[in-house]
Coordinates of C-alpha atoms and ligand atoms in Angstrom, one line a residue:
X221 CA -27.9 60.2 134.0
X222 CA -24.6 61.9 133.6
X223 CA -25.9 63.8 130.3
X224 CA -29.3 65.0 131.8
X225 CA -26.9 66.4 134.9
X226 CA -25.1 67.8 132.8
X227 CA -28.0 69.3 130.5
X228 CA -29.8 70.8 134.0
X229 CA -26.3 72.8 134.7
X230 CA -26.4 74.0 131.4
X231 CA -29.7 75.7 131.6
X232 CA -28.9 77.2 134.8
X233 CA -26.5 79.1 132.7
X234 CA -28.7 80.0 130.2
X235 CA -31.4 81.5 133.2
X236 CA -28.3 83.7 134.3
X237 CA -26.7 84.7 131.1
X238 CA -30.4 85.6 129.7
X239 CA -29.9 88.9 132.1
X240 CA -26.8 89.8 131.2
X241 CA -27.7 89.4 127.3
X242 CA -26.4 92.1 124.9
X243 CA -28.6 93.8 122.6
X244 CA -29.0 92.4 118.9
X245 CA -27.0 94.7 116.6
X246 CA -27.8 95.5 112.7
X247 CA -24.5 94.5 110.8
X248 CA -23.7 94.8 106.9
X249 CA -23.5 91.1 106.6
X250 CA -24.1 87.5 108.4
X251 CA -20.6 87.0 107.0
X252 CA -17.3 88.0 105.7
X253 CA -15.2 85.9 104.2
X254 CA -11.6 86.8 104.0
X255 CA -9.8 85.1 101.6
X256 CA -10.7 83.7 97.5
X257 CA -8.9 80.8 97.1
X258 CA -10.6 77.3 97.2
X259 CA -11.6 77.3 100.6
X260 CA -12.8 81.3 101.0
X261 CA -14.4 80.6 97.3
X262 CA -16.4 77.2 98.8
X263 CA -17.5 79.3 102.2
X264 CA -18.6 82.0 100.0
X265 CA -20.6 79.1 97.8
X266 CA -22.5 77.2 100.6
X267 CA -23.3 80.8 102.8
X268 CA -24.6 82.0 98.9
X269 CA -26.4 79.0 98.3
X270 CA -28.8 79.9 101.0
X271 CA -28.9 83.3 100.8
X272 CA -26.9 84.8 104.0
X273 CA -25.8 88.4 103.4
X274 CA -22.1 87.7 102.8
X275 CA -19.1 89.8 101.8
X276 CA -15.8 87.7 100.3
X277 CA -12.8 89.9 100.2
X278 CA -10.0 88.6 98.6
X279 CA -6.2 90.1 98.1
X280 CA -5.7 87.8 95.4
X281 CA -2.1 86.2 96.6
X282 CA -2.9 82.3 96.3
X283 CA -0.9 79.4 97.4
X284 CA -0.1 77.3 94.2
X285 CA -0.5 80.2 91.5
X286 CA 3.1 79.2 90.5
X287 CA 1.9 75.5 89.8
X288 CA 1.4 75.3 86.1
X289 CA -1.5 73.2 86.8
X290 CA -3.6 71.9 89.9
X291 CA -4.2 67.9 90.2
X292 CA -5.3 65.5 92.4
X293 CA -8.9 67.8 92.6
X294 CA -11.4 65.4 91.0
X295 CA -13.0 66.7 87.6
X296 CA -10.4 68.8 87.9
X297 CA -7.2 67.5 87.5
X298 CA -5.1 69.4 85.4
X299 CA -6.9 72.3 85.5
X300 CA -4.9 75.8 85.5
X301 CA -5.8 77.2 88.9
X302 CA -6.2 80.5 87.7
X303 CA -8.9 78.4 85.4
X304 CA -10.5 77.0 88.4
X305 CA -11.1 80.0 90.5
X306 CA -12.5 82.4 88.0
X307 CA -15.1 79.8 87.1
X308 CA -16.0 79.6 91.0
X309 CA -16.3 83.2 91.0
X310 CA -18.1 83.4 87.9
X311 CA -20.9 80.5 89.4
X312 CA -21.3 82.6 92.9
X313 CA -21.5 85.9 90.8
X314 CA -25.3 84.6 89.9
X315 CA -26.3 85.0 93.9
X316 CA -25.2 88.8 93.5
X317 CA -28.6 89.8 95.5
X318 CA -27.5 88.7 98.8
X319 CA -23.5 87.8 98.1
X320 CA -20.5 90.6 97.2
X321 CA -17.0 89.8 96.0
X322 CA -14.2 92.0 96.2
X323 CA -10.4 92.4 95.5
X324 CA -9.5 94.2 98.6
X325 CA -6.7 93.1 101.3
X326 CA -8.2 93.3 104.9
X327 CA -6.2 95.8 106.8
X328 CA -7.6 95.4 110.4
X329 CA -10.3 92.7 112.4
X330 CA -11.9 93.6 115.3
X331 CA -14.0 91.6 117.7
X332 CA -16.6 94.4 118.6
X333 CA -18.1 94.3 122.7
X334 CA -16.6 90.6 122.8
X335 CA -18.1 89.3 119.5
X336 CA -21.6 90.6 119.7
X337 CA -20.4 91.6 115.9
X338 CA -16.9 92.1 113.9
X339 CA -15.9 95.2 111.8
X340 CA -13.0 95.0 109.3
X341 CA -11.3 97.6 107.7
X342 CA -9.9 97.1 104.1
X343 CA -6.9 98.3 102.0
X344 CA -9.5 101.0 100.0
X345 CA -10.1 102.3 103.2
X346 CA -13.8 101.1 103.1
X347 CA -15.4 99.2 106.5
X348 CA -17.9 96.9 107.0
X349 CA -19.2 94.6 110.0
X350 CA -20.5 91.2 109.9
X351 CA -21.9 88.4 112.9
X352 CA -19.0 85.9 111.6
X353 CA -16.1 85.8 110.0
X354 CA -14.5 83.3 108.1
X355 CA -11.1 82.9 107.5
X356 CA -9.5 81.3 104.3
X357 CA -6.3 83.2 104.4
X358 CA -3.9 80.7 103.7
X359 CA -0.4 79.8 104.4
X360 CA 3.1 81.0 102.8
X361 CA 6.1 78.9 101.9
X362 CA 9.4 80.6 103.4
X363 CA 11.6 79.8 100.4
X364 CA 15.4 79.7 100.9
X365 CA 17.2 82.6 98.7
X366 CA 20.1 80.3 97.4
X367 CA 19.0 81.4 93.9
X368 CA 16.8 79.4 91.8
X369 CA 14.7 78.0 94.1
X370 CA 11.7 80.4 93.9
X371 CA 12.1 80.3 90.3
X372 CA 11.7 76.7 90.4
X373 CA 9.0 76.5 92.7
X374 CA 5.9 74.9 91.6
X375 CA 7.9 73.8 88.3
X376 CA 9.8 71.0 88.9
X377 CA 10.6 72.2 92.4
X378 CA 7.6 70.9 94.8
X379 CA 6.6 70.3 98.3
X380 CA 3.3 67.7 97.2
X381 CA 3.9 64.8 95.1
X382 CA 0.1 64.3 94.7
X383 CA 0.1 67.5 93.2
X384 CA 3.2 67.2 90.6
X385 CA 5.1 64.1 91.3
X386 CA 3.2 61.9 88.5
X387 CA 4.6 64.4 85.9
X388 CA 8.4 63.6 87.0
X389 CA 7.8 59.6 87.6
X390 CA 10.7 57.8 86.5
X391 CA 13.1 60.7 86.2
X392 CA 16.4 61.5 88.5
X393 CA 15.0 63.4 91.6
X394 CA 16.4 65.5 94.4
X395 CA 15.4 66.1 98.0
X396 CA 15.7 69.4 99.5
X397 CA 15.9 70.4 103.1
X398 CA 16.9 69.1 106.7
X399 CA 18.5 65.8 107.2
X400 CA 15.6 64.8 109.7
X401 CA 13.0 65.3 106.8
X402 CA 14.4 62.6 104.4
X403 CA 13.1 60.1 104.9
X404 CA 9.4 61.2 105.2
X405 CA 10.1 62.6 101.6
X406 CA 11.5 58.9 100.3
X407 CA 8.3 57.0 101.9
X408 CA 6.2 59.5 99.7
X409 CA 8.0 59.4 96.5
X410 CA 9.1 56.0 96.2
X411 CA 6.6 55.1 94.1
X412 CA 7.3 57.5 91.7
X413 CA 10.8 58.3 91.6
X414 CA 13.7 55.5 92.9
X415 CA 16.9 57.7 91.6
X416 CA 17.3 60.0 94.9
X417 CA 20.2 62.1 95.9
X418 CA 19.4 63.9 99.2
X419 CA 21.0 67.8 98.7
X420 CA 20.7 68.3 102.5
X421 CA 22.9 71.3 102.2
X422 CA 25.1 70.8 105.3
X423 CA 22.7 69.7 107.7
X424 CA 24.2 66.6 107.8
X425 CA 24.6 67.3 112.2
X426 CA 24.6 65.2 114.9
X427 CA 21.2 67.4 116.3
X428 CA 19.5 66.7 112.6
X429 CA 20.9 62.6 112.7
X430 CA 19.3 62.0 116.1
X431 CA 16.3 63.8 115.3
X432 CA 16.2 61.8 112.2
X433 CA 16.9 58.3 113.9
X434 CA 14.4 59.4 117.2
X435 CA 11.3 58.7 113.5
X436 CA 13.4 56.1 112.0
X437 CA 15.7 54.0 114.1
X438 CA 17.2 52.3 110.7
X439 CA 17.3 55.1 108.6
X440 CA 20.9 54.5 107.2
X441 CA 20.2 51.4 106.4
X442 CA 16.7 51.9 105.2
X443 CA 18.3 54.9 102.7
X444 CA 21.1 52.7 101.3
X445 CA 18.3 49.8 100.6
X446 CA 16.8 52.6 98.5
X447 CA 19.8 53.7 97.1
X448 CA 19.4 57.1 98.3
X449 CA 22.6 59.3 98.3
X450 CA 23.1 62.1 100.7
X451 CA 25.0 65.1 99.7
X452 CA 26.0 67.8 102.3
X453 CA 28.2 70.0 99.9
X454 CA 26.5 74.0 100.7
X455 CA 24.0 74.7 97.7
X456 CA 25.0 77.8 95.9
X457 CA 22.5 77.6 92.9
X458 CA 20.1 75.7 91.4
X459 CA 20.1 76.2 87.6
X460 CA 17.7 75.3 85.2
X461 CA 19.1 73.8 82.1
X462 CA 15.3 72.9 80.5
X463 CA 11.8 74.0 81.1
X464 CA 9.0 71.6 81.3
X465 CA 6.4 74.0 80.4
X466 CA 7.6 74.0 76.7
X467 CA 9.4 70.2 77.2
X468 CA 7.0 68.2 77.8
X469 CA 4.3 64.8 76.5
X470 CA 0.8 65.6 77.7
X471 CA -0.1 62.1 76.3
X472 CA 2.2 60.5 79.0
X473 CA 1.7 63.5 81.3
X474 CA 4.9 64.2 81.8
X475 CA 7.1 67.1 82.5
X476 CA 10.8 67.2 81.4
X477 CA 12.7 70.1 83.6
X478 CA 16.2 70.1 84.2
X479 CA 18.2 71.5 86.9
X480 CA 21.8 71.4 87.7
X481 CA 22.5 72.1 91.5
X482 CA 26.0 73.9 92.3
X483 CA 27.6 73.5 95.3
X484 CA 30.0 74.7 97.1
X485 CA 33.0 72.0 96.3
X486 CA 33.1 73.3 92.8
X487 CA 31.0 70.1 91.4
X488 CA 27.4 70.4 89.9
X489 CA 24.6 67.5 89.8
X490 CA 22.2 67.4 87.2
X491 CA 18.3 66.5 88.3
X492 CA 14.9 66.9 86.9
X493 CA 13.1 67.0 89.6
X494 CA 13.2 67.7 93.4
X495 CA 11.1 67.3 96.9
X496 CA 11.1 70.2 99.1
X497 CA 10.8 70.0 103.5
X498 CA 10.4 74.4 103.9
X499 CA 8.9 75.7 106.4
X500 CA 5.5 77.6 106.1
X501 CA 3.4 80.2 108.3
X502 CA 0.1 82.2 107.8
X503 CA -0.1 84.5 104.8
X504 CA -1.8 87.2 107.0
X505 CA -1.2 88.4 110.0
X506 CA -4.7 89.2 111.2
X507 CA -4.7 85.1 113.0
X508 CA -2.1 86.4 115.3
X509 CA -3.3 90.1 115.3
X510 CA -6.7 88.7 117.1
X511 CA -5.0 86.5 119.2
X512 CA -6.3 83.7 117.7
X513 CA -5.5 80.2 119.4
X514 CA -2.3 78.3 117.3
X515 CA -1.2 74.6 116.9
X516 CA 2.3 75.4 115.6
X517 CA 1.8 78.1 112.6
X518 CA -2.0 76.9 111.7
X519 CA -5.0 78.5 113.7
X520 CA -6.3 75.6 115.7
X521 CA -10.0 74.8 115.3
X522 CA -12.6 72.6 116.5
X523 CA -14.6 69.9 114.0
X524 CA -16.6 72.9 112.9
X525 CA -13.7 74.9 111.8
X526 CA -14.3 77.2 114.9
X527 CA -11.1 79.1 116.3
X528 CA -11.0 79.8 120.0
X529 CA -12.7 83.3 119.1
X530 CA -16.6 82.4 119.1
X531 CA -17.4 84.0 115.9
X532 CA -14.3 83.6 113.5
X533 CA -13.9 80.5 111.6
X534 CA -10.3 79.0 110.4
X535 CA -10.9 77.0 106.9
X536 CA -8.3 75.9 104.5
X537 CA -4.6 75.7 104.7
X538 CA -4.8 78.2 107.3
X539 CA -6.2 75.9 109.8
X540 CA -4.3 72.9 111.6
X541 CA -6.8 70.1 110.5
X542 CA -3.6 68.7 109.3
X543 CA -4.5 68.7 105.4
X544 CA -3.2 71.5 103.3
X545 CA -5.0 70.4 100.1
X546 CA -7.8 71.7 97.0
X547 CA -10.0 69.3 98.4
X548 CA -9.4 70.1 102.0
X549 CA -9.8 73.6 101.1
X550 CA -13.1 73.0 100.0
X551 CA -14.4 70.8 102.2
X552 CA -13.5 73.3 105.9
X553 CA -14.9 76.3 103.5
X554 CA -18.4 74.3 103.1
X555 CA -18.4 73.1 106.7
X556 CA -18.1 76.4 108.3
X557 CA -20.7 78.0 105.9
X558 CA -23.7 75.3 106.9
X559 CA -22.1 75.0 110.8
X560 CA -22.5 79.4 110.5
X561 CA -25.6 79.1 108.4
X562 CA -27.3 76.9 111.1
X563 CA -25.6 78.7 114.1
X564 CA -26.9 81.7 113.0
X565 CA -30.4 80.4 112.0
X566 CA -30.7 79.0 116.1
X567 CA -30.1 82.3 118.0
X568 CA -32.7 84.0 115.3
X569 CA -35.4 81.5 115.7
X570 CA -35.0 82.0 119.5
X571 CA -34.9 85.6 119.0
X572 CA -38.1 85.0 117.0
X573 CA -40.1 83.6 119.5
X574 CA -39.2 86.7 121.8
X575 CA -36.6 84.9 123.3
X576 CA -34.2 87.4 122.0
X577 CA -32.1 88.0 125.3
X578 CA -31.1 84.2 125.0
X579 CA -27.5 84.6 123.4
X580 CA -26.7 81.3 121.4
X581 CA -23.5 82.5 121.7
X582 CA -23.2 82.6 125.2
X583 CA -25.4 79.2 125.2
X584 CA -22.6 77.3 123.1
X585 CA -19.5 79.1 125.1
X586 CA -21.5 77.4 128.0
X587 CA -21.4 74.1 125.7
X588 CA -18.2 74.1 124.7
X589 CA -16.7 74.4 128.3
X590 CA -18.6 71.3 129.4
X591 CA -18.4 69.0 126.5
X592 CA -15.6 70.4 124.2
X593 CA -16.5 70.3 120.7
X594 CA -19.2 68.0 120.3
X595 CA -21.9 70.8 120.2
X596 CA -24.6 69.4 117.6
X597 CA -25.9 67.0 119.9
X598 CA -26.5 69.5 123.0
X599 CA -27.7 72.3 120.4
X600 CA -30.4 70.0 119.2
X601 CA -31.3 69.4 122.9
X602 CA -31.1 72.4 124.0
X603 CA -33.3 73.9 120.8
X604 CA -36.1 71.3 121.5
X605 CA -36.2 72.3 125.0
X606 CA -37.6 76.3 124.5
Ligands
FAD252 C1 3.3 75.1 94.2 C2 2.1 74.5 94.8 C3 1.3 73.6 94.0 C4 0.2 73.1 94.6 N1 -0.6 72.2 93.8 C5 -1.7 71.6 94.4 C6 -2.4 70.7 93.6 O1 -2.0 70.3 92.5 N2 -3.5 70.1 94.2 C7 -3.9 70.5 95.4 O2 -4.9 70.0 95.9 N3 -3.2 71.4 96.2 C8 -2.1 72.0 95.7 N4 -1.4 72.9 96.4 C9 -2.0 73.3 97.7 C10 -3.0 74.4 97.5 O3 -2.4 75.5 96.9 C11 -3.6 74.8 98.9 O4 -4.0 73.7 99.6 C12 -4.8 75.7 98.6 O5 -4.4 76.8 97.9 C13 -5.4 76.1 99.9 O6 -6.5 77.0 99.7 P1 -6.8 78.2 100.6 O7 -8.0 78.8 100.1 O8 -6.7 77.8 102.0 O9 -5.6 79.1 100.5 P2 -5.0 80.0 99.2 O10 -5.4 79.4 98.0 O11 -3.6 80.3 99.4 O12 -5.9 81.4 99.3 C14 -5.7 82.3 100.4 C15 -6.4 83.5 100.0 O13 -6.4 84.4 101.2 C16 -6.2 85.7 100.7 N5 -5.8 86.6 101.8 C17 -4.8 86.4 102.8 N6 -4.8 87.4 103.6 C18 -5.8 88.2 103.3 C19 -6.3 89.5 103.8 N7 -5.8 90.1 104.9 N8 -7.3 90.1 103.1 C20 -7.9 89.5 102.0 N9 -7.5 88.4 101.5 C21 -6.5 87.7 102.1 C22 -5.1 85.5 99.7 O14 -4.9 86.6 98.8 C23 -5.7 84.3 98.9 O15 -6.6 84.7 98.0 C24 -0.2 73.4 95.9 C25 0.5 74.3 96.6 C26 1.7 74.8 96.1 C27 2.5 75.8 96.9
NAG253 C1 -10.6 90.4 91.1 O1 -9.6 89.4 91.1 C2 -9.9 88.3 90.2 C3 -8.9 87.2 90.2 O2 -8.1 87.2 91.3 C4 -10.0 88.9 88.8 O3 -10.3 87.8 87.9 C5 -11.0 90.0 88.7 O4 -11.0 90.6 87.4 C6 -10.7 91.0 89.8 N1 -11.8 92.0 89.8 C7 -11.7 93.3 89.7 C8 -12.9 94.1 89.7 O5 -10.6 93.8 89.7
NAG254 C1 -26.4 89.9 89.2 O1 -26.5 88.7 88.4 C2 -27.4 88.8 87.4 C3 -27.5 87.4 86.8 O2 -26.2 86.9 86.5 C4 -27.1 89.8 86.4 O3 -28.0 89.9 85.4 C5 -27.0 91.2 87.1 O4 -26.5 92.2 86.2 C6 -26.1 91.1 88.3 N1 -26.1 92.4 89.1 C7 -25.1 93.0 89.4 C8 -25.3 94.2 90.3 O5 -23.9 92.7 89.2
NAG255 C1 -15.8 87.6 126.5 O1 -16.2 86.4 126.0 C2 -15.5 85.3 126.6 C3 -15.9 84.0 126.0 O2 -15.9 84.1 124.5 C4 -15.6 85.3 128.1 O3 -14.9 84.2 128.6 C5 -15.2 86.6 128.7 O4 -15.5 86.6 130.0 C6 -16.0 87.7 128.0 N1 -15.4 89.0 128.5 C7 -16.2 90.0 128.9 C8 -15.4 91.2 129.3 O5 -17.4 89.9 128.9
NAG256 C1 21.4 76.3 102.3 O1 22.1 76.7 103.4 C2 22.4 78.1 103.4 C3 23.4 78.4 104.5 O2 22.8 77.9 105.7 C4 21.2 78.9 103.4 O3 21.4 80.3 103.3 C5 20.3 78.5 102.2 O4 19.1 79.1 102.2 C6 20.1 77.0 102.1 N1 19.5 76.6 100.9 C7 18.7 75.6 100.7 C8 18.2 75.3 99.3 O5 18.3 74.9 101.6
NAG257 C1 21.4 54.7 92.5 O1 21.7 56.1 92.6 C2 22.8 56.5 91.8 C3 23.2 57.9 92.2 O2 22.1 58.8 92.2 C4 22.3 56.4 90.3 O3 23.3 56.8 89.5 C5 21.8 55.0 90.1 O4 21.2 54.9 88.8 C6 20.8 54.5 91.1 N1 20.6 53.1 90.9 C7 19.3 52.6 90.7 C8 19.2 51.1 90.6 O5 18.4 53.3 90.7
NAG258 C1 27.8 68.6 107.0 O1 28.0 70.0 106.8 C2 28.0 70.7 108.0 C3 28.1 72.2 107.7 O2 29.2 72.4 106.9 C4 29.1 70.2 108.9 O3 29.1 70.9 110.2 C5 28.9 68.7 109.2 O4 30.0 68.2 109.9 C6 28.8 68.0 107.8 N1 28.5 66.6 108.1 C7 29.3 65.6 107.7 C8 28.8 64.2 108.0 O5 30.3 65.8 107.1
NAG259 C1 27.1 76.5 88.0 O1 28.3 75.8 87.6 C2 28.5 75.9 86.2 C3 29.8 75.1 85.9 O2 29.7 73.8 86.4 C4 28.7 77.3 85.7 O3 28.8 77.3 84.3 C5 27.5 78.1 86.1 O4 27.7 79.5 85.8 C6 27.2 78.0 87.6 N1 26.0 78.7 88.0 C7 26.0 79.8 88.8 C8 24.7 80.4 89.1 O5 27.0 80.2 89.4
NAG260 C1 15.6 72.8 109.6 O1 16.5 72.9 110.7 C2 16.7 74.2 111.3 C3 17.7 74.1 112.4 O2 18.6 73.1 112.2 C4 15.4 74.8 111.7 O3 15.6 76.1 112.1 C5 14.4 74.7 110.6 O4 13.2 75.2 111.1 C6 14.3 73.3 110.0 N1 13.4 73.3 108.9 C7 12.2 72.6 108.9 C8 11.4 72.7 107.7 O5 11.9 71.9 109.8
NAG261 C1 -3.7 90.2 122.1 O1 -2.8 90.0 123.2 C2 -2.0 91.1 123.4 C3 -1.0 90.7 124.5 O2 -1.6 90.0 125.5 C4 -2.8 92.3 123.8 O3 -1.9 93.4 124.0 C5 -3.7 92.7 122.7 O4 -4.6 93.7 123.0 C6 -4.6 91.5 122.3 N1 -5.4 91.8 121.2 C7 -6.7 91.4 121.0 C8 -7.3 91.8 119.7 O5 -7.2 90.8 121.9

């Protein structure tokens, strides 16, 4: 009862938004993707796959290009990454007749008569315009200067111990960051690593300690049982001593860097490994430029990768689905290209049957104020109905 009230309310909507509907406008593409890492590469695959007219632009700045190789991305593991995208490029190159690829950073986004279409403007001065965009423009780490940290990073220095902790199993191991963040980093490396000083680099504060006890009441008992050290000496350089892309047994898979970490004191530790808590935000601005919705520093979408602009999609690490992974990459990028395929395929087959003045768009705005994001259901309803 409740769901066919609710049904009848929503086609009274529909009656009055069919006067009001805006006139269908001939873009360049059904979709630009912005963005060619994993995710941007996997919408551009699925909208290629069945043939939508669609535009990947990509400024070519991705996450873990200083990993020396990706893992944890089934068939893939230990693939170079490099490796991995230009093979992805080469396979969607075949659906050249309806797909374009190109190395071009987008300048400006603009949501054109309130999304009827988009037009973005890119760093060769060229424009184009497109029904949807997709978003797969990642996120950046905000490295710490003390030196030798971005020279470390992704090589020996990591954030993700699925993606380079098996290499360093066994070995002596740091953690860097806040106090409040170590023990979050000890419950995921434990299994791989039980010889863990803590370089917390004077955060050691009464703020970071309560924050720190409000997640784990125990935590100074918990970190002795583990043997964990903590050392709040002031960092003043992390130096590698050895590089584990020449030192290394790929028949145990593992990695054999060594650091020693200065500090202020005058003493130097020496590890072959470490954690990392950094913070991170979008790569590109344009989330924040549109006025996108955010959870934190990722766009916030709904289940199909929708931000809270109708027609711009939020896929990869960009989004706040709470995975920043290959896989998850992948997966957003191929949801939001059959959820845009199929979105786009309902307000043409309306428009098909003359019905052209009955915006989808305006039909799932309707939707999504009265039932949130659970909009298959009520699109398959309301399709059946006209
Ligand atoms: C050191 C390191 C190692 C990692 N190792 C692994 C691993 O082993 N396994 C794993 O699963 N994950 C790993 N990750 C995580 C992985 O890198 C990310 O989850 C993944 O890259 C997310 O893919 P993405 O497509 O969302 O973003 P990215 O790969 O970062 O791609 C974003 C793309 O958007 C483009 N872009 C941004 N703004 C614009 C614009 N305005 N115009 C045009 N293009 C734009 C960028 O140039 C880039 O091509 C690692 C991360 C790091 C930092
Ligand atoms: C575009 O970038 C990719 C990798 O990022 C590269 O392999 C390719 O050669 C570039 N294409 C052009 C035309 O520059
Ligand atoms: C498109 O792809 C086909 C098949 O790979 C190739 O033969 C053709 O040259 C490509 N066309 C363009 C314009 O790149
Ligand atoms: C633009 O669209 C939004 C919904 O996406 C709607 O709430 C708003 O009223 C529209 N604004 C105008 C000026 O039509
Ligand atoms: C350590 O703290 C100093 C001073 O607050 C800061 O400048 C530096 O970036 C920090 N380094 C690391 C590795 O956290
Ligand atoms: C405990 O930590 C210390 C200091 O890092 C280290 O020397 C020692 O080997 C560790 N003990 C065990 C049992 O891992
Ligand atoms: C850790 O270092 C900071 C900054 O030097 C200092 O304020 C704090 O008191 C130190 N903590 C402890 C437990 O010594
Ligand atoms: C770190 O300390 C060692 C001595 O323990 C010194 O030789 C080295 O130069 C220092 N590194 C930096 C970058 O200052
Ligand atoms: C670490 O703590 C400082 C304040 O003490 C804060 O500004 C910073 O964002 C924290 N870093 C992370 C990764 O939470
Ligand atoms: C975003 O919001 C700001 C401040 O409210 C406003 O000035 C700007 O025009 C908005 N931009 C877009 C694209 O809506």
């Amino acid at each position: 009862m409740a769901t066919f009230r609710l049904f009848s309310v929503l086609l009274l909507s529909i009656a009055s938004l069919v006067l009001a509907a805006p006139v269908a406008v001939e873009t360049d593409y059904d979709v630009i993707v912005i963005g060619g890492g994993p995710a941007g590469l996997s919408a551009t695959s699925g909208l290629s796959r069945v043939q939508r007219r669609t535009l990947m632009l990509d400024s070519g700045i991705y996450r873990n290009d200083p990993t020396r190789h990706m893992h944890d991305v089934i068939g893939n593991d230990g693939t170079v990454p490099a490796v991995f995208r230009a093979l992805a490029r080469d396979q969607i190159s075949r659906y050249n007749a309806t797909t374009t690829m190109r190395n071009a950073t987008v300048t400006s986004l603009e949501s054109i008569n309130n999304g009827s279409y988009y037009r973005a403007a890119d760093s060769d001065g060229e424009e184009y315009t497109a029904r949807r965009i997709v978003l797969g423009t990642g996120m950046k780490d905000i490295l710490p200067i003390t030196p030798g940290v971005v020279e470390g990073w992704g090589k020996g220095i990591y954030w993700c111990p699925w993606c380079d902790g098996y290499e360093h199993r066994g070995q002596s191991f740091g953690i860097l960051g806040n106090l409040s963040d170590v023990m979050g980093s000890v419950i995921e490396v434990w299994t791989l690593n039980q010889d863990i000083i803590a370089f917390v680099n004077g955060t050691n504060t009464p703020e970071q300690q309560a924050a720190l006890a409000a997640k784990y009441p125990n935590w100074e008992a918990q970190l002795q049982a583990y043997n964990v050290t903590i050392n709040n000496e002031t960092i003043v350089s992390i130096d590698r001593l050895q590089d584990g892309s020449t030192n290394n047994d790929p028949a145990q898979d593992l990695e054999f860097d060594l650091f020693r970490v200065n500090l202020t004191d005058g003493s130097s530790i020496e590890r072959a490994a470490f954690i990392t808590n950094f913070p991170d935000d979008q790569q590109s601005t344009l989330p924040r430029a549109l006025n996108l919705t955010m959870d934190g520093t990722k766009i916030k979408v709904g289940t199909n990768m929708k931000s809270s602009d109708n027609g711009i999609y939020a896929i990869g690490d960009a989004n706040n689905d709470g995975a920043t992974n290959v896989p998850h990459a992948m997966f957003s990028g191929k949801r939001a290209a059959v959820y845009i395929h199929v979105e786009l395929g309902r307000i043409d087959s309306l428009a098909a049957i003359g019905k052209r003045g009955l915006s989808a768009r305006e039909l799932e705005e309707e939707a999504n104020q009265l039932i949130g994001d659970d909009l298959e259901h009520l699109w398959k309803r309301a399709q059946e109905s006209v």
